[in-house]
Amino acid sequence: MKILDTNLWVFGTLRTNEQAAELLAAIDRGETTSAINAYMVQEALSAFDRTQSLSPAERDAVKTRFLTRLTRMTGLIEAPSSRDVSDELLGEKRSAPAVQTLARVCGIQPKDVPILVLAFAHRDREPTILTNDKSFAEFQPAAHSLPEISIEHIP
C-alpha cells in the first residue's frame, strides 16, 4: 500500500511530475492500493486554487477531474465523501492540540500529521508514505514505535 502525500496527488494530477503521474495511473488501474483522507483532498483543492498557471476555468476543470478520478480509482481503498471535505478542515486540523502534539513528538510539520495518521490507520497493510518533502522523508517511523510504516522520498 502506498500513501501519497498531497503534493504527489497534485503534481500527478497536473502531470508536472512524471513519477507522481505514474503512481496515480497505477492506483487508477488497481496495480497499487492507496488511501486519501478529507484533509488531503481539501489540501489538494487549495493547491489547485493557488496554481497561477491555470485560469479560473482550468482550475475548476482540474478540481472536477481530480474529484471524479478519486471515485473511479480501482486501487483507492479509502476516499472521503464530499460532505467530509470542508474549507475549515485545513485550519482545524493543523491547529488542533492533538495534531500539534504529534507533530512536536515526531519532529514533523503539522501538515504531515494527517498523512501519518492515515498510514497508521492502515498499518496492517504495512503502508509506505511517498512524499516529495525532504524533511518529511527524513522522518523515521520505526524510531517512534511505528515499525509497520515506511517512508520514501520521491523527487
PDB file of C-alpha atoms in Angstrom:
ATOM      1  CA  MET A   1       0.000   0.000   0.000  1.00  0.00           C
ATOM      2  CA  LYS A   2       1.255   3.462  -0.904  1.00  0.00           C
ATOM      3  CA  ILE A   3       0.082   6.625   0.872  1.00  0.00           C
ATOM      4  CA  LEU A   4       0.902   9.608  -1.335  1.00  0.00           C
ATOM      5  CA  ASP A   5       1.424  12.999   0.226  1.00  0.00           C
ATOM      6  CA  THR A   6      -0.770  15.765  -1.123  1.00  0.00           C
ATOM      7  CA  ASN A   7       1.928  17.235  -3.374  1.00  0.00           C
ATOM      8  CA  LEU A   8       2.172  13.961  -5.265  1.00  0.00           C
ATOM      9  CA  TRP A   9      -1.615  13.915  -5.796  1.00  0.00           C
ATOM     10  CA  VAL A  10      -1.400  17.500  -7.095  1.00  0.00           C
ATOM     11  CA  PHE A  11       1.715  17.039  -9.252  1.00  0.00           C
ATOM     12  CA  GLY A  12       0.377  13.770 -10.661  1.00  0.00           C
ATOM     13  CA  THR A  13      -2.974  15.347 -11.498  1.00  0.00           C
ATOM     14  CA  LEU A  14      -1.302  18.336 -13.160  1.00  0.00           C
ATOM     15  CA  ARG A  15       1.259  15.988 -14.760  1.00  0.00           C
ATOM     16  CA  THR A  16       4.136  18.187 -13.569  1.00  0.00           C
ATOM     17  CA  ASN A  17       5.942  15.171 -12.079  1.00  0.00           C
ATOM     18  CA  GLU A  18       6.059  12.047 -14.222  1.00  0.00           C
ATOM     19  CA  GLN A  19       6.669   9.674 -11.319  1.00  0.00           C
ATOM     20  CA  ALA A  20       3.628  11.082  -9.485  1.00  0.00           C
ATOM     21  CA  ALA A  21       1.528  10.753 -12.650  1.00  0.00           C
ATOM     22  CA  GLU A  22       2.635   7.116 -12.988  1.00  0.00           C
ATOM     23  CA  LEU A  23       1.721   6.429  -9.337  1.00  0.00           C
ATOM     24  CA  LEU A  24      -1.780   7.818  -9.900  1.00  0.00           C
ATOM     25  CA  ALA A  25      -2.145   5.732 -13.051  1.00  0.00           C
ATOM     26  CA  ALA A  26      -1.154   2.605 -11.102  1.00  0.00           C
ATOM     27  CA  ILE A  27      -3.821   3.422  -8.496  1.00  0.00           C
ATOM     28  CA  ASP A  28      -6.317   4.021 -11.333  1.00  0.00           C
ATOM     29  CA  ARG A  29      -5.639   0.531 -12.680  1.00  0.00           C
ATOM     30  CA  GLY A  30      -5.648  -1.123  -9.251  1.00  0.00           C
ATOM     31  CA  GLU A  31      -1.989  -2.149  -9.508  1.00  0.00           C
ATOM     32  CA  THR A  32      -1.246  -0.092  -6.383  1.00  0.00           C
ATOM     33  CA  THR A  33      -3.546   0.333  -3.397  1.00  0.00           C
ATOM     34  CA  SER A  34      -3.777   3.687  -1.677  1.00  0.00           C
ATOM     35  CA  ALA A  35      -5.980   5.853   0.517  1.00  0.00           C
ATOM     36  CA  ILE A  36      -6.678   9.565   0.830  1.00  0.00           C
ATOM     37  CA  ASN A  37      -8.474  11.454   3.587  1.00  0.00           C
ATOM     38  CA  ALA A  38     -10.654  14.573   3.611  1.00  0.00           C
ATOM     39  CA  TYR A  39      -7.782  16.725   4.869  1.00  0.00           C
ATOM     40  CA  MET A  40      -5.607  15.745   1.914  1.00  0.00           C
ATOM     41  CA  VAL A  41      -8.424  16.283  -0.590  1.00  0.00           C
ATOM     42  CA  GLN A  42      -9.037  19.789   0.739  1.00  0.00           C
ATOM     43  CA  GLU A  43      -5.300  20.490   0.732  1.00  0.00           C
ATOM     44  CA  ALA A  44      -5.134  19.408  -2.947  1.00  0.00           C
ATOM     45  CA  LEU A  45      -8.138  21.550  -3.903  1.00  0.00           C
ATOM     46  CA  SER A  46      -6.489  24.533  -2.212  1.00  0.00           C
ATOM     47  CA  ALA A  47      -3.246  23.823  -4.099  1.00  0.00           C
ATOM     48  CA  PHE A  48      -5.128  23.795  -7.416  1.00  0.00           C
ATOM     49  CA  ASP A  49      -6.635  27.174  -6.477  1.00  0.00           C
ATOM     50  CA  ARG A  50      -3.125  28.553  -5.899  1.00  0.00           C
ATOM     51  CA  THR A  51      -1.789  27.280  -9.245  1.00  0.00           C
ATOM     52  CA  GLN A  52      -1.199  30.546 -11.085  1.00  0.00           C
ATOM     53  CA  SER A  53      -0.551  28.889 -14.428  1.00  0.00           C
ATOM     54  CA  LEU A  54      -4.225  27.840 -14.562  1.00  0.00           C
ATOM     55  CA  SER A  55      -7.093  30.137 -15.467  1.00  0.00           C
ATOM     56  CA  PRO A  56     -10.141  30.088 -13.180  1.00  0.00           C
ATOM     57  CA  ALA A  57     -11.986  27.864 -15.679  1.00  0.00           C
ATOM     58  CA  GLU A  58      -8.992  25.499 -15.904  1.00  0.00           C
ATOM     59  CA  ARG A  59      -8.802  25.341 -12.095  1.00  0.00           C
ATOM     60  CA  ASP A  60     -12.451  24.351 -11.917  1.00  0.00           C
ATOM     61  CA  ALA A  61     -11.935  21.697 -14.578  1.00  0.00           C
ATOM     62  CA  VAL A  62      -8.848  20.277 -12.831  1.00  0.00           C
ATOM     63  CA  LYS A  63     -10.654  20.128  -9.482  1.00  0.00           C
ATOM     64  CA  THR A  64     -13.645  18.400 -11.068  1.00  0.00           C
ATOM     65  CA  ARG A  65     -11.408  15.863 -12.838  1.00  0.00           C
ATOM     66  CA  PHE A  66      -9.471  15.245  -9.612  1.00  0.00           C
ATOM     67  CA  LEU A  67     -12.620  14.592  -7.555  1.00  0.00           C
ATOM     68  CA  THR A  68     -14.177  12.460 -10.280  1.00  0.00           C
ATOM     69  CA  ARG A  69     -10.979  10.454 -10.644  1.00  0.00           C
ATOM     70  CA  LEU A  70     -10.984   9.650  -6.938  1.00  0.00           C
ATOM     71  CA  THR A  71     -14.378   7.987  -7.299  1.00  0.00           C
ATOM     72  CA  ARG A  72     -13.140   5.804 -10.156  1.00  0.00           C
ATOM     73  CA  MET A  73      -9.704   4.712  -8.916  1.00  0.00           C
ATOM     74  CA  THR A  74      -9.739   0.923  -8.642  1.00  0.00           C
ATOM     75  CA  GLY A  75      -6.846   0.849  -6.159  1.00  0.00           C
ATOM     76  CA  LEU A  76      -8.188   3.545  -3.844  1.00  0.00           C
ATOM     77  CA  ILE A  77      -9.490   1.694  -0.793  1.00  0.00           C
ATOM     78  CA  GLU A  78     -10.376   4.789   1.228  1.00  0.00           C
ATOM     79  CA  ALA A  79     -11.637   8.135  -0.027  1.00  0.00           C
ATOM     80  CA  PRO A  80     -13.776  10.685   1.772  1.00  0.00           C
ATOM     81  CA  SER A  81     -17.277  11.627   0.753  1.00  0.00           C
ATOM     82  CA  SER A  82     -17.883  15.200  -0.351  1.00  0.00           C
ATOM     83  CA  ARG A  83     -19.533  16.013   2.982  1.00  0.00           C
ATOM     84  CA  ASP A  84     -16.250  15.153   4.746  1.00  0.00           C
ATOM     85  CA  VAL A  85     -14.410  17.904   2.900  1.00  0.00           C
ATOM     86  CA  SER A  86     -14.765  21.496   4.058  1.00  0.00           C
ATOM     87  CA  ASP A  87     -12.728  24.686   3.860  1.00  0.00           C
ATOM     88  CA  GLU A  88     -12.349  24.881   7.637  1.00  0.00           C
ATOM     89  CA  LEU A  89     -10.842  21.399   7.779  1.00  0.00           C
ATOM     90  CA  LEU A  90      -7.283  22.531   6.980  1.00  0.00           C
ATOM     91  CA  GLY A  91      -7.089  25.152   9.713  1.00  0.00           C
ATOM     92  CA  GLU A  92      -8.859  22.990  12.275  1.00  0.00           C
ATOM     93  CA  LYS A  93      -6.609  20.008  11.662  1.00  0.00           C
ATOM     94  CA  ARG A  94      -3.322  21.928  11.699  1.00  0.00           C
ATOM     95  CA  SER A  95      -4.154  23.873  14.835  1.00  0.00           C
ATOM     96  CA  ALA A  96      -5.739  21.006  16.785  1.00  0.00           C
ATOM     97  CA  PRO A  97      -3.827  20.249  20.009  1.00  0.00           C
ATOM     98  CA  ALA A  98      -3.535  16.549  19.131  1.00  0.00           C
ATOM     99  CA  VAL A  99      -2.021  17.415  15.731  1.00  0.00           C
ATOM    100  CA  GLN A 100       0.377  19.922  17.280  1.00  0.00           C
ATOM    101  CA  THR A 101       1.397  17.353  19.914  1.00  0.00           C
ATOM    102  CA  LEU A 102       2.043  14.580  17.376  1.00  0.00           C
ATOM    103  CA  ALA A 103       3.977  16.985  15.157  1.00  0.00           C
ATOM    104  CA  ARG A 104       6.194  18.042  18.043  1.00  0.00           C
ATOM    105  CA  VAL A 105       6.747  14.497  19.366  1.00  0.00           C
ATOM    106  CA  CYS A 106       7.526  13.128  15.901  1.00  0.00           C
ATOM    107  CA  GLY A 107       9.503  16.153  14.723  1.00  0.00           C
ATOM    108  CA  ILE A 108       7.338  16.641  11.630  1.00  0.00           C
ATOM    109  CA  GLN A 109       5.233  19.536  10.360  1.00  0.00           C
ATOM    110  CA  PRO A 110       1.574  19.690  11.445  1.00  0.00           C
ATOM    111  CA  LYS A 111       0.514  19.449   7.777  1.00  0.00           C
ATOM    112  CA  ASP A 112       2.083  15.974   7.631  1.00  0.00           C
ATOM    113  CA  VAL A 113       0.332  14.570  10.712  1.00  0.00           C
ATOM    114  CA  PRO A 114      -2.933  13.640   8.915  1.00  0.00           C
ATOM    115  CA  ILE A 115      -0.907  11.707   6.336  1.00  0.00           C
ATOM    116  CA  LEU A 116       0.928   9.818   9.088  1.00  0.00           C
ATOM    117  CA  VAL A 117      -2.375   9.119  10.871  1.00  0.00           C
ATOM    118  CA  LEU A 118      -3.872   7.766   7.631  1.00  0.00           C
ATOM    119  CA  ALA A 119      -0.892   5.433   7.227  1.00  0.00           C
ATOM    120  CA  PHE A 120      -1.277   4.339  10.854  1.00  0.00           C
ATOM    121  CA  ALA A 121      -4.959   3.551  10.260  1.00  0.00           C
ATOM    122  CA  HIS A 122      -3.807   1.133   7.527  1.00  0.00           C
ATOM    123  CA  ARG A 123      -0.774  -0.208   9.407  1.00  0.00           C
ATOM    124  CA  ASP A 124      -1.966  -3.800   8.902  1.00  0.00           C
ATOM    125  CA  ARG A 125      -1.155  -3.280   5.206  1.00  0.00           C
ATOM    126  CA  GLU A 126       2.386  -2.071   6.028  1.00  0.00           C
ATOM    127  CA  PRO A 127       1.965   1.213   4.130  1.00  0.00           C
ATOM    128  CA  THR A 128       4.732   3.269   2.612  1.00  0.00           C
ATOM    129  CA  ILE A 129       4.258   7.029   2.655  1.00  0.00           C
ATOM    130  CA  LEU A 130       5.545   8.577  -0.571  1.00  0.00           C
ATOM    131  CA  THR A 131       6.499  12.241  -0.314  1.00  0.00           C
ATOM    132  CA  ASN A 132       8.421  14.855  -2.223  1.00  0.00           C
ATOM    133  CA  ASP A 133       9.006  16.760   1.033  1.00  0.00           C
ATOM    134  CA  LYS A 134      12.622  16.046   2.023  1.00  0.00           C
ATOM    135  CA  SER A 135      12.099  16.926   5.680  1.00  0.00           C
ATOM    136  CA  PHE A 136       9.074  14.604   5.971  1.00  0.00           C
ATOM    137  CA  ALA A 137      11.010  11.862   4.160  1.00  0.00           C
ATOM    138  CA  GLU A 138      13.686  12.063   6.873  1.00  0.00           C
ATOM    139  CA  PHE A 139      11.122  11.033   9.496  1.00  0.00           C
ATOM    140  CA  GLN A 140      11.837   7.516  10.772  1.00  0.00           C
ATOM    141  CA  PRO A 141       8.542   5.879  11.784  1.00  0.00           C
ATOM    142  CA  ALA A 142      10.211   2.882  13.456  1.00  0.00           C
ATOM    143  CA  ALA A 143      12.045   5.228  15.841  1.00  0.00           C
ATOM    144  CA  HIS A 144       8.606   6.368  17.038  1.00  0.00           C
ATOM    145  CA  SER A 145       7.122   2.882  17.610  1.00  0.00           C
ATOM    146  CA  LEU A 146       5.619   2.725  14.117  1.00  0.00           C
ATOM    147  CA  PRO A 147       7.557  -0.173  12.552  1.00  0.00           C
ATOM    148  CA  GLU A 148       4.732  -1.064  10.148  1.00  0.00           C
ATOM    149  CA  ILE A 149       5.066   2.270   8.334  1.00  0.00           C
ATOM    150  CA  SER A 150       7.875   3.250   5.982  1.00  0.00           C
ATOM    151  CA  ILE A 151       8.509   6.487   4.136  1.00  0.00           C
ATOM    152  CA  GLU A 152      10.217   7.202   0.813  1.00  0.00           C
ATOM    153  CA  HIS A 153      11.274  10.418  -0.871  1.00  0.00           C
ATOM    154  CA  ILE A 154      10.010  10.943  -4.422  1.00  0.00           C
ATOM    155  CA  PRO A 155      11.941  13.796  -6.058  1.00  0.00           C
TER     156      PRO A 155
END
